Amino acid sequence: MEKNSLFDNNKRRREILTKYTIFVFIGYIITQIVTLIAHLFHFSSVSYSEILFTASTVLGATILFLIIIRLKKTITTGFSNFAFFGQFAVWLVMYTIWFFMLREIRVMALFFALMALVFLLANSRFIQSMIIAISATIIQILGSYYAIFHLGQRGSFGLEIFFTFCFLPSAIFIAYLSENYSRQRNELKEARRTAERNHDALLVEMEKANKLNTELEKAMKVIHEMAIHDELTGLYNRRHLMELLNLEKKRADRTGQLFFLIMLDIDHFKKVNDTMGHLVGDQVLRVVAHKCQDTLRATDFCGRYGGEEFVLFLGQTTREGAHICAERVRRLIELSQFPELGNDFQVTVSLGITEYQLKEELSKTISRADKALYLAKNAGRNRVESVIQTG
């Protein structure tokens, strides 16, 4: 952003210097045209060769300054001052030459000094305008004296002094206006720089806000995941499990597509906690949870119902499919290795299956699955039983 700002300032200074140089050249051209008219109407004895010489000189000087401004890579304040005083030196020489070329109507030079000040009104400061005004005044007084009393040219020295002092207040007023314009330009530049700084600061704050929002979204996502998952097993907790089951119940009531619930309980889990400790019991819970999760399809889900009990949801399947899934889970857990328990203890689970019936309360379905689970427990554990209600 800072690099772009420097580029814009450089471009703006180059444009101002170019415009300033062109304005000066326009002033030169107007003076030459008026001089030519004065020659054609015999108001002055200036010759064509003199007019051609001054016109060629100012054209060459203008082209030279435009080339220098164009080739300069970085337009600094020092270079801007150099361009002004360089062109002022050229103007001073050309104004002096032109003053003596006008001869009888040399007082007309004052009006073109005023014109130069007006041209520079929007692009110069008070001191620059005053330098031009004072220079024109000195040239006019000394030049008139030299032309009349030493060169013998026609004219009234007193009248030309009078015109000169009439010129001076106007020149000072224009210089004062230049100062006002310069101050307004500086205020506008400062306002623009302040706006750019504020814009940059706003972008930084917006970036911080976006970063904060992203972090907040991540934090909210983490909080949401923590709110719906069981901390120990990583499965859905009971509250979120019931929310999902209620949604599936509504979908089943609407579409007629039934689903199956499997209630799973770890056999003799209390014995694991009592003999091996709760840390080992927690490890058993985690392994059982992962086996359940790994067995299910992407459309199915499971959650920790409480303690060592888990509920598995199976959608879009048959009784046979539900039984195969439950048996697969049972077998995977039966074959799992738990070095912490030693060789004398094997982790097994009992599972009860039921099918949701249209329009029934969800608690009734869960109760039926729980009944099937206890049938498996009473039948010797490490087995799958079903309680299916029809009609």
PDB file of C-alpha atoms in Angstrom, residues 116-118 120-121 123-135 171-172 174-176 178-179:
ATOM      1  CA  ALA A 116       2.584  34.681 -16.447  1.00  0.00           C
ATOM      2  CA  LEU A 117       1.531  35.127 -12.822  1.00  0.00           C
ATOM      3  CA  VAL A 118      -2.070  34.196 -13.660  1.00  0.00           C
ATOM      4  CA  LEU A 120       1.121  30.047 -12.478  1.00  0.00           C
ATOM      5  CA  LEU A 121      -1.643  30.905 -10.019  1.00  0.00           C
ATOM      6  CA  ASN A 123       0.767  25.792  -9.488  1.00  0.00           C
ATOM      7  CA  SER A 124       3.065  28.142  -7.559  1.00  0.00           C
ATOM      8  CA  ARG A 125       3.572  29.482  -4.057  1.00  0.00           C
ATOM      9  CA  PHE A 126       3.732  33.062  -2.791  1.00  0.00           C
ATOM     10  CA  ILE A 127       7.515  33.263  -2.856  1.00  0.00           C
ATOM     11  CA  GLN A 128       7.674  31.978  -6.443  1.00  0.00           C
ATOM     12  CA  SER A 129       5.066  34.468  -7.649  1.00  0.00           C
ATOM     13  CA  MET A 130       6.805  37.321  -5.814  1.00  0.00           C
ATOM     14  CA  ILE A 131      10.146  36.411  -7.418  1.00  0.00           C
ATOM     15  CA  ILE A 132       8.542  36.784 -10.855  1.00  0.00           C
ATOM     16  CA  ALA A 133       6.757  40.018  -9.892  1.00  0.00           C
ATOM     17  CA  ILE A 134       9.857  41.647  -8.390  1.00  0.00           C
ATOM     18  CA  SER A 135      12.037  40.489 -11.283  1.00  0.00           C
ATOM     19  CA  ALA A 171       1.220  41.268  -8.989  1.00  0.00           C
ATOM     20  CA  ILE A 172       1.293  41.197  -5.181  1.00  0.00           C
ATOM     21  CA  ILE A 174      -1.949  37.512  -7.515  1.00  0.00           C
ATOM     22  CA  ALA A 175       0.981  36.287  -5.407  1.00  0.00           C
ATOM     23  CA  TYR A 176      -1.306  36.400  -2.355  1.00  0.00           C
ATOM     24  CA  SER A 178      -1.119  31.884  -5.134  1.00  0.00           C
ATOM     25  CA  GLU A 179      -0.346  31.470  -1.440  1.00  0.00           C
TER      26      GLU A 179
END
